[in-house]
Amino acid sequence: MSPKVPSSIRGPLLYDEVNREPYLALPYPHKNIRLTPPRLSDVESIVSILNDRRVYASLQGPPFPYKSDHAESWITLVKKTCDDVVVQLEAAPRPSEHQEGAGEDAFIVGGCPVRILRERKEDGSDVYLGDLGIDRHGFPLVVDEEEKARKTRENRDKSIGDPTIIWSFGDYLASSHHGRGIMTAAVRMLMEKWAIPHMNVRRIRAEVFTGNIASQRVFEKNGFKYLESLPDAVDLRFKDCGVTGLTSPEWSKSDSQ
């Protein structure tokens, strides 16, 4: 007998009976790539990827060198965030059979329960590829620290489903899988299948290094527009990587209509 599917498997989420966890599958030609929850066993893979110059040279946030304790702290944090969304899914009311549109599994939650990109192999094993997280925006391009803190606090304190929340994408992908269109497809899928219908997301920003053409193209292909930049906002360790600042592509629902 197959394990009982948890009540938190809703909307576009699928259920992996082997790992007993939810996932979102990317569309063709990337159907073997999934977004899954974080696992405590991911530490070694994260350390390896985030010490790869072809990856860390595109990231402003993570420390370098990236160590096991960094990965353990990060996994603990994001796992709790994903687990909290699962609790919200279990508590979200379901339409009754007497309600109009009862056939639709309509719900709004405050985040996404899956974010880790993995490649499912033919033997049933999977390989950690990277991360695609959607979180409330922290306004890293605001120079004044008090203003940044105020804007971040106001954005954080808005209620779940508030259409004025500004969201933010953070992502990286193992260099072994660069150039295949995986992140472009993952961003599109996460937006269309989850963030817009089930988080009521209406504005999303990302921060991309000026000169990082590959990352810029990911967001351009998904309808993001470049509205703001901050020259010279680059850690000194990146000065030899061909980047000179940060730029902030933004997507809004009104622009896409």
PDB file of N, CA and C in Angstrom, residues 1 11 44 101 138-139 175 237 242 245:
ATOM      1  N   MET A   1       0.846  -1.191   0.000  1.00  0.00           N
ATOM      2  CA  MET A   1       0.000   0.000   0.000  1.00  0.00           C
ATOM      3  C   MET A   1       0.881   1.240   0.000  1.00  0.00           C
ATOM      4  N   GLY A  11      -2.768  22.105  -4.660  1.00  0.00           N
ATOM      5  CA  GLY A  11      -2.470  22.868  -5.861  1.00  0.00           C
ATOM      6  C   GLY A  11      -1.572  22.077  -6.795  1.00  0.00           C
ATOM      7  N   GLU A  44      26.974  19.002   2.508  1.00  0.00           N
ATOM      8  CA  GLU A  44      28.189  18.752   1.726  1.00  0.00           C
ATOM      9  C   GLU A  44      28.059  19.278   0.301  1.00  0.00           C
ATOM     10  N   GLY A 101     -17.078  27.482  -7.440  1.00  0.00           N
ATOM     11  CA  GLY A 101     -15.670  27.195  -7.731  1.00  0.00           C
ATOM     12  C   GLY A 101     -15.078  26.164  -6.801  1.00  0.00           C
ATOM     13  N   GLY A 138      14.480  42.650   0.942  1.00  0.00           N
ATOM     14  CA  GLY A 138      15.218  43.344   1.993  1.00  0.00           C
ATOM     15  C   GLY A 138      15.880  44.626   1.554  1.00  0.00           C
ATOM     16  N   PHE A 139      15.619  45.079   0.335  1.00  0.00           N
ATOM     17  CA  PHE A 139      16.079  46.378  -0.183  1.00  0.00           C
ATOM     18  C   PHE A 139      17.592  46.582  -0.078  1.00  0.00           C
ATOM     19  N   SER A 175      27.572  24.746 -11.456  1.00  0.00           N
ATOM     20  CA  SER A 175      28.182  25.105 -12.744  1.00  0.00           C
ATOM     21  C   SER A 175      28.063  23.977 -13.761  1.00  0.00           C
ATOM     22  N   ARG A 237      36.259  40.888  -3.255  1.00  0.00           N
ATOM     23  CA  ARG A 237      36.692  39.598  -3.775  1.00  0.00           C
ATOM     24  C   ARG A 237      36.157  39.324  -5.182  1.00  0.00           C
ATOM     25  N   GLY A 242      34.854  40.667 -13.387  1.00  0.00           N
ATOM     26  CA  GLY A 242      34.188  41.384 -14.461  1.00  0.00           C
ATOM     27  C   GLY A 242      32.885  42.044 -14.079  1.00  0.00           C
ATOM     28  N   GLY A 245      28.951  46.330 -10.135  1.00  0.00           N
ATOM     29  CA  GLY A 245      27.882  46.842  -9.294  1.00  0.00           C
ATOM     30  C   GLY A 245      26.700  45.902  -9.289  1.00  0.00           C
TER      31      GLY A 245
END
